[in-house]
Amino acid sequence: MFLQVQVREEDQPAFRFPWRRPGDEGQTVAYQMMVENFGAASSPTSCTFVLRRTAEDNPGYSDIAHKVTENFYVDNYLDSFDDAASAIDCCRRMGELLKKGGFELTHLMTSSREVWQAFPAEKRAQPELNVDLDNLPIERTLGLLWHGETDTFTFSFNKTDGTETKRSILAAVSSVFDPMGFLACVTLISKILLQDILRYGRYDGEADKLKIGWDDRLPESLLKRWYTFAGELNALQALRVVRSLRPLDFDPALTTYQLHTFCDASTRGYGAVVYLRAQCRSSTAVSLVTARAKVAPVRQQTIPRLELMGAILGYRLGIRTKRTLKVNIDSVTWWTDSSTVLHWLRTEATLYSAFVANGKEEIREGSNSSERRHLPGAQNPADDGSRGIYATELNADQRWFQGSSFLREHPSKWPINNGQLPEGPDLEEMHPVHIRAVTAAESRIDRLIETSTSLTALERSVAEMDGFSEKPTVARL
C-alpha cells in the first residue's frame, strides 16, 4: 500500500538517503524516495488520507464509500455479510473503487467457499490451495488467529521458559494480545501477580533495601504463582471462540438484538463484560462481544467504590460496543450486584464526594433508571473478570462466554430489580454540610437593622461586629 502512494515532489527530499554498493570504496550517491516508505511515521496517515480521498472522488461508489472509512485498518479490509452473493458483489465493487486510486485489493480470505471460488487464484490469500480438497487457511487478523474453515478465533502464546525476573515476566504478560477481552478473566491473574511483584518488599520503611531489581530472580513464593499461571496457558490453545454473533440459522430480517452489560468488583480487581442477546422467533442466542478487567488501585479503596469503578468501566464499554456494532440494538441493560451503586445512581442527592458524584453522573447521563438492574452475585458472569480464573477452568461452555443462564429465558423470569437500601457504612460517601449560626444580643441586632440604610450596609456592619456575648455554634447535618 505504501509504495502505491506517491510523495509530492517538494516533500521528496525528506526521504533522501546516501547509497553505495557493498564493497565499493567510492563516493556515496544521494537518492530520494518518490513514494511512501515503511520507515516514516507519517506513511500510515498519508496513505489512509489517499485511500479515503479515493472514495470521496468517486461518487459512483457512494453505496460502499462508508466502508472505506469504517472497515479499513491501514491496508486491511475487514467486513462481514449476511450471504455470499452480497459479499461477492461488495468485494468486486470495492476492488474497482480502489483501483481508481491506484490500489490493488488482493490476499482474499473468507470463511465461504462460494466467495473463495468467485475470485481468481491470484487474488486469494493462498493461490495454491485446492478449495475442493483442502481446508480453508488460518489467517492472523490484527493479532488474532482466525480459522476460516470453522470461522472461529484461536490463541497462541510465546514460550515462557526462563522467565524468572521482573523484566521477563512483564514482557511475557504484555505479549498476550487480546484486544477483544476474550481472555480478560485469565489475564487478570497475571496482572494481579505483576502488581504484587512490583510492590513486593515495600514495607517497614526499607523500600530501597527490599525492593526487587528488574533483573533479580524473584522469590520462590512469587515464582511458584507465575509457574502455575504460565504452565496452564497452553490449555487455551484448544479454545475456540465463534466469530459470528448471530447463529447461521437466524433470519437477519427477523432477528432482534439486545445489549447486556455486567460489571463487578473485588478487593483485587474489577471488570465488565458485554453480551449480545439475539432473538429470532422463539429461539434465543447469547454471545460474548467484548470484556475488560483491571487490577484494583494500589491505594486501597472500599468495595462500594470499586463496584462504582466497575460500573463506570461497564458503562463506557457498553456505549462503545453499541456504537461499533452495525446492528439495530432494541434495548440496553446494565447489570450489577451492588445495591449501593444502584442506590447512588437512583438518588438525586448532590452531596456525595467528588469521586462518587462524577462517576454516577457520567452513568446517569447516558442511561435511565429502567435500564439499570440488580442481580444476585452468584449469577453475575463479571465475577470471573473481577477475581480471575485459571486457564484450565475456561472453556467455550463456561458462563464467561455463555453469559447468565436467565438471558436465554423470557424477561419475566429475569431477576427482580432489587430496590433495597444498603445498610452499614456504605452510604458515608456523603459530605457533611456545615452551617454556622451567629448569635448576639437582640438589642444590638435590632439597632443595626434600624440604622442600616441597605442590606449591603447591614451585612458590612454585622461582619465588623466584635465582642460577641456567645461563641458561634456549628450545626452538622
CSV table of C-alpha atoms in Angstrom, one decimal:
chain,number,residue,atom,x,y,z
A,1,MET,CA,0.0,0.0,0.0
A,2,PHE,CA,2.8,2.5,0.9
A,3,LEU,CA,4.6,2.0,-2.4
A,4,GLN,CA,1.5,2.9,-4.3
A,5,VAL,CA,1.2,6.4,-2.8
A,6,GLN,CA,3.4,9.0,-4.4
A,7,VAL,CA,5.1,11.7,-2.4
A,8,ARG,CA,4.8,15.3,-3.6
A,9,GLU,CA,8.0,16.4,-5.4
A,10,GLU,CA,8.7,19.2,-2.9
A,11,ASP,CA,8.5,16.8,0.0
A,12,GLN,CA,10.7,14.0,-1.5
A,13,PRO,CA,13.9,15.4,-0.1
A,14,ALA,CA,12.7,14.5,3.3
A,15,PHE,CA,13.2,10.9,2.2
A,16,ARG,CA,16.8,11.3,0.9
A,17,PHE,CA,19.4,8.8,1.8
A,18,PRO,CA,23.0,8.0,0.8
A,19,TRP,CA,23.8,4.8,-1.1
A,20,ARG,CA,26.9,2.9,-2.0
A,21,ARG,CA,27.2,-0.7,-3.3
A,22,PRO,CA,28.6,-3.1,-0.7
A,23,GLY,CA,32.3,-3.5,-1.2
A,24,ASP,CA,32.7,-0.2,-3.2
A,25,GLU,CA,35.0,2.4,-1.8
A,26,GLY,CA,34.0,5.3,-4.0
A,27,GLN,CA,31.7,8.2,-3.2
A,28,THR,CA,28.2,7.6,-2.0
A,29,VAL,CA,25.3,8.6,-4.2
A,30,ALA,CA,22.3,10.5,-2.8
A,31,TYR,CA,18.9,9.0,-3.6
A,32,GLN,CA,15.4,10.0,-2.5
A,33,MET,CA,12.2,8.0,-2.3
A,34,MET,CA,9.4,9.1,-4.6
A,35,VAL,CA,6.8,7.1,-2.8
A,36,GLU,CA,5.8,6.5,0.8
A,37,ASN,CA,8.1,4.1,2.7
A,38,PHE,CA,7.9,1.8,5.7
A,39,GLY,CA,10.3,3.8,7.8
A,40,ALA,CA,8.4,7.1,8.0
A,41,ALA,CA,6.0,7.7,10.9
A,42,SER,CA,3.8,9.7,8.5
A,43,SER,CA,3.3,7.0,6.0
A,44,PRO,CA,0.2,5.3,7.6
A,45,THR,CA,-1.6,8.7,8.0
A,46,SER,CA,-0.7,9.8,4.4
A,47,CYS,CA,-1.8,6.6,2.8
A,48,THR,CA,-5.0,6.5,4.8
A,49,PHE,CA,-5.8,10.0,3.6
A,50,VAL,CA,-5.2,9.0,0.0
A,51,LEU,CA,-7.4,5.9,0.5
A,52,ARG,CA,-10.3,8.0,1.9
A,53,ARG,CA,-9.8,10.6,-0.8
A,54,THR,CA,-10.2,7.9,-3.4
A,55,ALA,CA,-13.7,7.1,-2.0
A,56,GLU,CA,-14.7,10.8,-2.0
A,57,ASP,CA,-13.5,11.4,-5.5
A,58,ASN,CA,-15.7,8.6,-7.0
A,59,PRO,CA,-19.4,9.4,-6.2
A,60,GLY,CA,-20.4,6.4,-8.4
A,61,TYR,CA,-19.4,4.2,-5.5
A,62,SER,CA,-21.2,6.1,-2.7
A,63,ASP,CA,-23.0,2.9,-1.6
A,64,ILE,CA,-19.7,1.4,-0.4
A,65,ALA,CA,-17.7,4.6,0.3
A,66,HIS,CA,-18.5,4.5,4.0
A,67,LYS,CA,-16.8,1.0,4.2
A,68,VAL,CA,-13.5,2.7,3.3
A,69,THR,CA,-13.8,4.8,6.4
A,70,GLU,CA,-15.3,2.2,8.8
A,71,ASN,CA,-13.9,-1.2,7.7
A,72,PHE,CA,-10.2,-0.4,6.8
A,73,TYR,CA,-7.4,-0.8,9.3
A,74,VAL,CA,-4.4,0.7,7.3
A,75,ASP,CA,-4.4,-1.7,4.4
A,76,ASN,CA,-6.7,-4.5,5.8
A,77,TYR,CA,-10.3,-4.5,4.7
A,78,LEU,CA,-12.4,-6.4,7.2
A,79,ASP,CA,-16.1,-7.0,6.7
A,80,SER,CA,-19.0,-9.3,7.4
A,81,PHE,CA,-22.0,-10.2,5.2
A,82,ASP,CA,-25.3,-12.0,5.6
A,83,ASP,CA,-24.9,-14.0,2.4
A,84,ALA,CA,-22.3,-15.0,-0.2
A,85,ALA,CA,-23.9,-13.0,-3.0
A,86,SER,CA,-23.7,-9.7,-1.2
A,87,ALA,CA,-20.1,-10.4,-0.2
A,88,ILE,CA,-19.1,-11.2,-3.8
A,89,ASP,CA,-20.8,-8.0,-5.1
A,90,CYS,CA,-19.3,-5.7,-2.4
A,91,CYS,CA,-15.8,-7.1,-2.7
A,92,ARG,CA,-15.8,-6.7,-6.5
A,93,ARG,CA,-17.1,-3.1,-6.3
A,94,MET,CA,-14.5,-2.4,-3.6
A,95,GLY,CA,-11.8,-3.7,-5.9
A,96,GLU,CA,-13.0,-1.4,-8.7
A,97,LEU,CA,-13.1,1.6,-6.4
A,98,LEU,CA,-9.6,1.1,-5.0
A,99,LYS,CA,-8.2,0.5,-8.5
A,100,LYS,CA,-9.2,4.0,-9.4
A,101,GLY,CA,-6.9,5.3,-6.8
A,102,GLY,CA,-4.0,3.0,-7.8
A,103,PHE,CA,-4.6,0.4,-5.1
A,104,GLU,CA,-5.0,-3.3,-5.7
A,105,LEU,CA,-7.3,-5.4,-3.4
A,106,THR,CA,-5.7,-8.8,-3.0
A,107,HIS,CA,-5.0,-11.5,-0.4
A,108,LEU,CA,-8.6,-12.5,-0.1
A,109,MET,CA,-9.5,-14.6,2.9
A,110,THR,CA,-13.1,-15.8,3.7
A,111,SER,CA,-15.0,-18.5,5.5
A,112,SER,CA,-17.2,-19.1,2.5
A,113,ARG,CA,-16.1,-21.5,-0.3
A,114,GLU,CA,-18.6,-19.9,-2.6
A,115,VAL,CA,-16.9,-16.5,-2.1
A,116,TRP,CA,-13.5,-18.1,-2.4
A,117,GLN,CA,-14.2,-19.6,-5.8
A,118,ALA,CA,-15.7,-16.4,-7.1
A,119,PHE,CA,-12.3,-14.7,-7.3
A,120,PRO,CA,-9.3,-15.7,-9.4
A,121,ALA,CA,-6.4,-17.6,-7.6
A,122,GLU,CA,-4.0,-14.7,-7.7
A,123,LYS,CA,-6.4,-12.6,-5.6
A,124,ARG,CA,-6.6,-15.2,-2.8
A,125,ALA,CA,-4.5,-15.5,0.3
A,126,GLN,CA,-3.2,-18.9,-0.8
A,127,PRO,CA,-3.4,-19.2,-4.6
A,128,GLU,CA,-2.2,-22.9,-4.5
A,129,LEU,CA,-5.0,-24.0,-2.1
A,130,ASN,CA,-7.4,-26.6,-3.6
A,131,VAL,CA,-10.8,-25.4,-2.4
A,132,ASP,CA,-12.4,-28.7,-3.1
A,133,LEU,CA,-10.0,-30.8,-1.1
A,134,ASP,CA,-8.1,-28.6,1.4
A,135,ASN,CA,-9.3,-26.8,4.5
A,136,LEU,CA,-9.6,-23.1,4.4
A,137,PRO,CA,-6.4,-21.5,5.8
A,138,ILE,CA,-5.7,-19.8,9.1
A,139,GLU,CA,-5.2,-16.1,8.9
A,140,ARG,CA,-3.7,-13.7,11.5
A,141,THR,CA,-6.0,-10.7,11.8
A,142,LEU,CA,-4.8,-7.8,13.9
A,143,GLY,CA,-3.0,-10.3,16.2
A,144,LEU,CA,-5.8,-12.8,16.4
A,145,LEU,CA,-5.7,-16.2,14.7
A,146,TRP,CA,-8.8,-16.8,12.6
A,147,HIS,CA,-9.7,-20.2,11.3
A,148,GLY,CA,-11.5,-19.8,8.0
A,149,GLU,CA,-12.8,-23.4,7.9
A,150,THR,CA,-14.6,-23.1,11.3
A,151,ASP,CA,-15.0,-19.3,11.4
A,152,THR,CA,-13.5,-19.2,14.9
A,153,PHE,CA,-10.8,-17.3,16.8
A,154,THR,CA,-8.0,-19.2,18.5
A,155,PHE,CA,-5.0,-18.1,20.5
A,156,SER,CA,-1.3,-18.8,20.6
A,157,PHE,CA,1.3,-17.8,23.2
A,158,ASN,CA,5.1,-17.3,23.3
A,159,LYS,CA,7.2,-19.7,25.4
A,160,THR,CA,7.6,-18.6,29.0
A,161,ASP,CA,10.8,-20.6,29.7
A,162,GLY,CA,13.4,-18.8,31.7
A,163,THR,CA,11.1,-16.0,32.9
A,164,GLU,CA,12.3,-15.6,36.5
A,165,THR,CA,12.8,-11.8,36.7
A,166,LYS,CA,10.5,-8.9,37.0
A,167,ARG,CA,11.6,-7.7,33.5
A,168,SER,CA,11.0,-11.1,31.8
A,169,ILE,CA,7.6,-11.6,33.4
A,170,LEU,CA,6.4,-8.2,32.4
A,171,ALA,CA,7.4,-8.9,28.8
A,172,ALA,CA,5.6,-12.3,28.9
A,173,VAL,CA,2.4,-10.7,30.4
A,174,SER,CA,2.5,-7.9,27.8
A,175,SER,CA,2.9,-10.4,24.9
A,176,VAL,CA,-0.6,-11.9,25.5
A,177,PHE,CA,-2.5,-10.0,22.8
A,178,ASP,CA,-6.2,-9.9,23.5
A,179,PRO,CA,-7.9,-6.8,22.1
A,180,MET,CA,-11.4,-8.1,22.4
A,181,GLY,CA,-11.0,-9.2,26.0
A,182,PHE,CA,-11.9,-12.8,25.4
A,183,LEU,CA,-9.2,-13.8,27.9
A,184,ALA,CA,-9.7,-10.9,30.3
A,185,CYS,CA,-10.7,-13.2,33.1
A,186,VAL,CA,-7.5,-15.2,32.7
A,187,THR,CA,-5.0,-12.4,32.1
A,188,LEU,CA,-6.3,-10.6,35.3
A,189,ILE,CA,-4.5,-13.3,37.4
A,190,SER,CA,-1.2,-12.3,35.7
A,191,LYS,CA,-1.9,-8.6,36.2
A,192,ILE,CA,-2.5,-9.2,39.9
A,193,LEU,CA,0.7,-11.2,40.2
A,194,LEU,CA,2.6,-8.4,38.4
A,195,GLN,CA,1.2,-5.9,40.8
A,196,ASP,CA,2.3,-8.0,43.7
A,197,ILE,CA,5.8,-8.3,42.2
A,198,LEU,CA,6.1,-4.5,41.6
A,199,ARG,CA,5.2,-3.6,45.2
A,200,TYR,CA,7.0,-6.6,46.8
A,201,GLY,CA,9.1,-5.5,49.8
A,202,ARG,CA,7.7,-2.0,50.2
A,203,TYR,CA,7.2,-2.1,53.9
A,204,ASP,CA,8.9,-1.3,57.3
A,205,GLY,CA,10.3,1.9,55.8
A,206,GLU,CA,13.1,0.0,54.0
A,207,ALA,CA,11.7,0.0,50.4
A,208,ASP,CA,15.1,0.7,48.8
A,209,LYS,CA,16.7,-2.3,50.6
A,210,LEU,CA,13.9,-4.7,50.0
A,211,LYS,CA,12.8,-3.7,46.5
A,212,ILE,CA,13.4,-6.3,43.8
A,213,GLY,CA,15.5,-5.3,40.9
A,214,TRP,CA,14.4,-5.7,37.3
A,215,ASP,CA,16.9,-8.4,36.6
A,216,ASP,CA,16.9,-10.0,40.1
A,217,ARG,CA,15.5,-13.5,40.5
A,218,LEU,CA,12.1,-13.4,42.1
A,219,PRO,CA,11.3,-15.1,45.5
A,220,GLU,CA,10.1,-18.6,45.3
A,221,SER,CA,6.6,-17.7,46.6
A,222,LEU,CA,6.1,-15.4,43.6
A,223,LEU,CA,7.8,-17.7,41.1
A,224,LYS,CA,5.5,-20.6,42.2
A,225,ARG,CA,2.5,-18.4,41.4
A,226,TRP,CA,3.9,-17.5,38.0
A,227,TYR,CA,4.8,-21.0,37.0
A,228,THR,CA,1.3,-22.1,37.9
A,229,PHE,CA,-0.2,-19.5,35.7
A,230,ALA,CA,2.2,-19.8,32.8
A,231,GLY,CA,2.0,-23.6,32.8
A,232,GLU,CA,-1.7,-23.6,32.1
A,233,LEU,CA,-1.7,-21.1,29.3
A,234,ASN,CA,-1.2,-23.8,26.7
A,235,ALA,CA,-4.7,-25.1,27.6
A,236,LEU,CA,-6.1,-22.0,25.9
A,237,GLN,CA,-4.8,-23.1,22.5
A,238,ALA,CA,-7.6,-25.6,22.3
A,239,LEU,CA,-10.2,-22.8,22.9
A,240,ARG,CA,-12.4,-21.8,20.0
A,241,VAL,CA,-14.4,-18.6,20.0
A,242,VAL,CA,-17.1,-18.3,17.4
A,243,ARG,CA,-16.7,-15.1,15.4
A,244,SER,CA,-20.4,-14.7,14.3
A,245,LEU,CA,-22.6,-13.0,16.9
A,246,ARG,CA,-25.7,-14.4,15.2
A,247,PRO,CA,-26.3,-18.1,14.6
A,248,LEU,CA,-26.4,-19.0,11.0
A,249,ASP,CA,-29.9,-20.4,11.2
A,250,PHE,CA,-31.3,-17.0,12.4
A,251,ASP,CA,-33.0,-15.0,9.7
A,252,PRO,CA,-31.4,-11.5,9.7
A,253,ALA,CA,-34.7,-9.8,8.8
A,254,LEU,CA,-36.5,-11.4,11.8
A,255,THR,CA,-33.7,-11.1,14.4
A,256,THR,CA,-33.8,-8.6,17.2
A,257,TYR,CA,-30.9,-7.6,19.4
A,258,GLN,CA,-30.4,-6.6,23.0
A,259,LEU,CA,-27.1,-5.5,24.7
A,260,HIS,CA,-26.4,-6.6,28.2
A,261,THR,CA,-23.5,-5.3,30.2
A,262,PHE,CA,-22.4,-6.9,33.5
A,263,CYS,CA,-20.0,-5.4,36.0
A,264,ASP,CA,-18.4,-6.5,39.3
A,265,ALA,CA,-15.5,-5.8,41.6
A,266,SER,CA,-13.5,-7.5,44.3
A,267,THR,CA,-10.6,-6.4,46.5
A,268,ARG,CA,-8.1,-7.3,43.8
A,269,GLY,CA,-9.8,-6.2,40.6
A,270,TYR,CA,-12.9,-5.0,38.8
A,271,GLY,CA,-14.3,-5.9,35.4
A,272,ALA,CA,-17.1,-5.7,32.9
A,273,VAL,CA,-18.4,-7.9,30.1
A,274,VAL,CA,-20.8,-7.2,27.3
A,275,TYR,CA,-23.1,-9.7,25.7
A,276,LEU,CA,-25.4,-9.5,22.6
A,277,ARG,CA,-28.7,-11.3,23.0
A,278,ALA,CA,-30.2,-12.2,19.6
A,279,GLN,CA,-33.7,-13.5,19.3
A,280,CYS,CA,-35.4,-14.9,16.2
A,281,ARG,CA,-38.9,-16.2,16.6
A,282,SER,CA,-38.8,-18.5,19.6
A,283,SER,CA,-35.0,-19.0,19.6
A,284,THR,CA,-32.6,-17.0,21.7
A,285,ALA,CA,-28.7,-16.9,21.5
A,286,VAL,CA,-26.3,-15.0,23.7
A,287,SER,CA,-22.7,-14.2,22.6
A,288,LEU,CA,-19.8,-12.5,24.3
A,289,VAL,CA,-18.9,-9.3,22.4
A,290,THR,CA,-16.1,-7.8,24.5
A,291,ALA,CA,-14.8,-7.6,28.1
A,292,ARG,CA,-12.3,-5.7,30.2
A,293,ALA,CA,-10.7,-6.5,33.5
A,294,LYS,CA,-8.4,-4.2,35.6
A,295,VAL,CA,-6.5,-4.6,38.8
A,296,ALA,CA,-7.6,-2.6,41.8
A,297,PRO,CA,-5.6,0.5,42.5
A,298,VAL,CA,-2.6,0.1,44.8
A,299,ARG,CA,-4.1,2.7,47.1
A,300,GLN,CA,-6.8,0.7,48.9
A,301,GLN,CA,-10.4,1.5,48.0
A,302,THR,CA,-13.6,0.5,49.6
A,303,ILE,CA,-15.7,-2.2,47.9
A,304,PRO,CA,-18.5,0.2,47.0
A,305,ARG,CA,-16.0,2.5,45.3
A,306,LEU,CA,-14.5,-0.4,43.4
A,307,GLU,CA,-18.0,-1.5,42.4
A,308,LEU,CA,-18.6,2.0,41.1
A,309,MET,CA,-15.4,1.9,39.1
A,310,GLY,CA,-16.6,-1.4,37.6
A,311,ALA,CA,-19.9,0.2,36.7
A,312,ILE,CA,-18.2,3.1,35.0
A,313,LEU,CA,-16.0,0.6,33.1
A,314,GLY,CA,-19.0,-1.4,32.0
A,315,TYR,CA,-20.9,1.8,31.0
A,316,ARG,CA,-18.1,3.0,28.8
A,317,LEU,CA,-17.6,-0.4,27.3
A,318,GLY,CA,-21.3,-0.8,26.6
A,319,ILE,CA,-21.6,2.6,24.9
A,320,ARG,CA,-18.6,1.9,22.7
A,321,THR,CA,-19.9,-1.5,21.8
A,322,LYS,CA,-23.3,-0.2,20.9
A,323,ARG,CA,-21.7,2.5,18.7
A,324,THR,CA,-19.4,-0.1,17.0
A,325,LEU,CA,-21.9,-2.9,16.3
A,326,LYS,CA,-23.6,-2.5,12.9
A,327,VAL,CA,-27.0,-3.9,14.0
A,328,ASN,CA,-30.0,-2.2,15.4
A,329,ILE,CA,-30.0,-2.5,19.2
A,330,ASP,CA,-33.5,-2.5,20.6
A,331,SER,CA,-32.5,-2.1,24.3
A,332,VAL,CA,-29.5,-1.9,26.6
A,333,THR,CA,-29.5,-3.3,30.1
A,334,TRP,CA,-26.8,-2.6,32.8
A,335,TRP,CA,-26.5,-5.3,35.4
A,336,THR,CA,-24.7,-5.0,38.8
A,337,ASP,CA,-24.9,-7.0,42.0
A,338,SER,CA,-24.1,-3.9,44.1
A,339,SER,CA,-27.2,-2.4,45.8
A,340,THR,CA,-25.0,0.5,47.0
A,341,VAL,CA,-24.1,1.6,43.4
A,342,LEU,CA,-27.8,1.2,42.3
A,343,HIS,CA,-28.8,3.5,45.2
A,344,TRP,CA,-26.2,6.1,44.3
A,345,LEU,CA,-27.5,6.0,40.7
A,346,ARG,CA,-31.1,6.3,41.7
A,347,THR,CA,-30.8,9.1,44.2
A,348,GLU,CA,-30.9,12.8,43.3
A,349,ALA,CA,-28.6,13.8,46.2
A,350,THR,CA,-25.8,16.2,45.2
A,351,LEU,CA,-23.8,16.0,48.4
A,352,TYR,CA,-21.7,13.0,47.5
A,353,SER,CA,-17.9,13.1,47.4
A,354,ALA,CA,-16.4,14.3,44.1
A,355,PHE,CA,-15.4,10.7,43.2
A,356,VAL,CA,-18.9,9.3,43.6
A,357,ALA,CA,-20.7,12.3,42.2
A,358,ASN,CA,-18.7,12.4,39.0
A,359,GLY,CA,-18.9,8.7,38.4
A,360,LYS,CA,-22.6,8.4,39.0
A,361,GLU,CA,-23.4,11.5,36.9
A,362,GLU,CA,-21.5,10.1,33.9
A,363,ILE,CA,-23.6,6.9,34.0
A,364,ARG,CA,-26.8,8.8,34.6
A,365,GLU,CA,-26.3,11.0,31.6
A,366,GLY,CA,-26.2,8.1,29.2
A,367,SER,CA,-28.7,5.7,30.7
A,368,ASN,CA,-32.0,5.8,32.5
A,369,SER,CA,-33.2,4.1,35.7
A,370,SER,CA,-35.3,1.5,33.9
A,371,GLU,CA,-32.1,0.1,32.1
A,372,ARG,CA,-30.2,-0.4,35.4
A,373,ARG,CA,-31.0,-3.7,37.1
A,374,HIS,CA,-29.8,-5.7,40.1
A,375,LEU,CA,-28.9,-9.4,40.0
A,376,PRO,CA,-27.6,-11.9,42.6
A,377,GLY,CA,-23.8,-12.1,42.7
A,378,ALA,CA,-23.9,-15.9,42.0
A,379,GLN,CA,-25.5,-15.1,38.6
A,380,ASN,CA,-23.0,-12.4,37.6
A,381,PRO,CA,-20.6,-13.5,34.9
A,382,ALA,CA,-18.5,-10.4,35.5
A,383,ASP,CA,-17.5,-12.0,38.8
A,384,ASP,CA,-15.0,-14.1,36.8
A,385,GLY,CA,-13.5,-10.9,35.4
A,386,SER,CA,-13.1,-9.2,38.8
A,387,ARG,CA,-11.5,-12.2,40.6
A,388,GLY,CA,-9.8,-14.1,37.7
A,389,ILE,CA,-10.0,-17.8,36.8
A,390,TYR,CA,-7.2,-20.1,35.6
A,391,ALA,CA,-6.8,-21.1,32.0
A,392,THR,CA,-7.7,-24.8,32.7
A,393,GLU,CA,-11.1,-23.6,34.0
A,394,LEU,CA,-12.0,-21.6,30.9
A,395,ASN,CA,-13.9,-23.3,28.0
A,396,ALA,CA,-16.5,-22.3,25.4
A,397,ASP,CA,-19.3,-23.6,27.6
A,398,GLN,CA,-18.3,-21.6,30.7
A,399,ARG,CA,-20.6,-18.8,31.8
A,400,TRP,CA,-17.9,-16.3,30.8
A,401,PHE,CA,-18.7,-17.0,27.1
A,402,GLN,CA,-22.3,-18.1,27.5
A,403,GLY,CA,-23.5,-15.3,29.9
A,404,SER,CA,-26.0,-15.7,32.6
A,405,SER,CA,-28.5,-18.5,32.0
A,406,PHE,CA,-31.5,-16.3,32.6
A,407,LEU,CA,-30.7,-14.3,29.4
A,408,ARG,CA,-32.0,-17.3,27.4
A,409,GLU,CA,-35.3,-17.2,29.2
A,410,HIS,CA,-38.3,-14.8,28.9
A,411,PRO,CA,-37.7,-11.4,30.5
A,412,SER,CA,-40.4,-12.2,33.0
A,413,LYS,CA,-38.0,-14.8,34.5
A,414,TRP,CA,-35.1,-12.4,34.9
A,415,PRO,CA,-34.0,-11.4,38.4
A,416,ILE,CA,-36.4,-8.9,40.1
A,417,ASN,CA,-34.9,-5.5,40.3
A,418,ASN,CA,-33.7,-5.0,43.9
A,419,GLY,CA,-34.6,-1.7,45.4
A,420,GLN,CA,-33.3,-2.3,48.9
A,421,LEU,CA,-31.4,0.5,50.6
A,422,PRO,CA,-27.9,-0.8,51.5
A,423,GLU,CA,-27.0,-1.0,55.2
A,424,GLY,CA,-23.9,-0.2,57.1
A,425,PRO,CA,-21.2,2.4,56.3
A,426,ASP,CA,-21.6,2.2,52.5
A,427,LEU,CA,-23.5,5.5,52.3
A,428,GLU,CA,-21.0,7.5,54.2
A,429,GLU,CA,-19.8,9.0,50.9
A,430,MET,CA,-21.9,12.0,51.6
A,431,HIS,CA,-20.1,15.1,52.7
A,432,PRO,CA,-21.3,16.8,55.9
A,433,VAL,CA,-22.7,20.3,55.5
A,434,HIS,CA,-21.5,22.9,58.0
A,435,ILE,CA,-24.0,25.6,59.0
A,436,ARG,CA,-22.7,28.4,61.1
A,437,ALA,CA,-25.2,30.3,63.3
A,438,VAL,CA,-24.0,33.5,65.0
A,439,THR,CA,-25.9,34.8,68.0
A,440,ALA,CA,-25.6,38.2,69.7
A,441,ALA,CA,-27.7,40.4,71.9
A,442,GLU,CA,-31.0,41.2,70.4
A,443,SER,CA,-30.7,44.9,71.1
A,444,ARG,CA,-27.5,45.2,69.0
A,445,ILE,CA,-29.0,43.4,66.1
A,446,ASP,CA,-32.2,45.5,66.3
A,447,ARG,CA,-30.2,48.7,66.4
A,448,LEU,CA,-28.1,47.7,63.4
A,449,ILE,CA,-31.2,46.8,61.4
A,450,GLU,CA,-32.8,50.2,62.3
A,451,THR,CA,-29.7,52.3,61.4
A,452,SER,CA,-28.6,50.4,58.3
A,453,THR,CA,-29.7,52.1,55.1
A,454,SER,CA,-29.3,49.0,52.9
A,455,LEU,CA,-28.8,45.2,53.0
A,456,THR,CA,-25.2,45.6,52.0
A,457,ALA,CA,-24.6,48.1,54.7
A,458,LEU,CA,-26.2,45.7,57.2
A,459,GLU,CA,-24.0,42.9,56.1
A,460,ARG,CA,-20.9,45.0,56.5
A,461,SER,CA,-21.9,46.1,60.0
A,462,VAL,CA,-22.5,42.5,61.1
A,463,ALA,CA,-19.2,41.4,59.7
A,464,GLU,CA,-17.4,44.2,61.7
A,465,MET,CA,-19.1,43.3,65.0
A,466,ASP,CA,-16.8,42.1,67.8
A,467,GLY,CA,-17.2,41.1,71.4
A,468,PHE,CA,-20.0,38.6,70.9
A,469,SER,CA,-21.6,37.5,74.1
A,470,GLU,CA,-21.8,33.9,72.8
A,471,LYS,CA,-19.5,31.8,70.7
A,472,PRO,CA,-20.5,30.8,67.2
A,473,THR,CA,-22.2,27.4,67.1
A,474,VAL,CA,-21.8,24.8,64.3
A,475,ALA,CA,-24.6,22.5,63.3
A,476,ARG,CA,-23.6,19.3,61.4
A,477,LEU,CA,-26.1,17.7,59.1
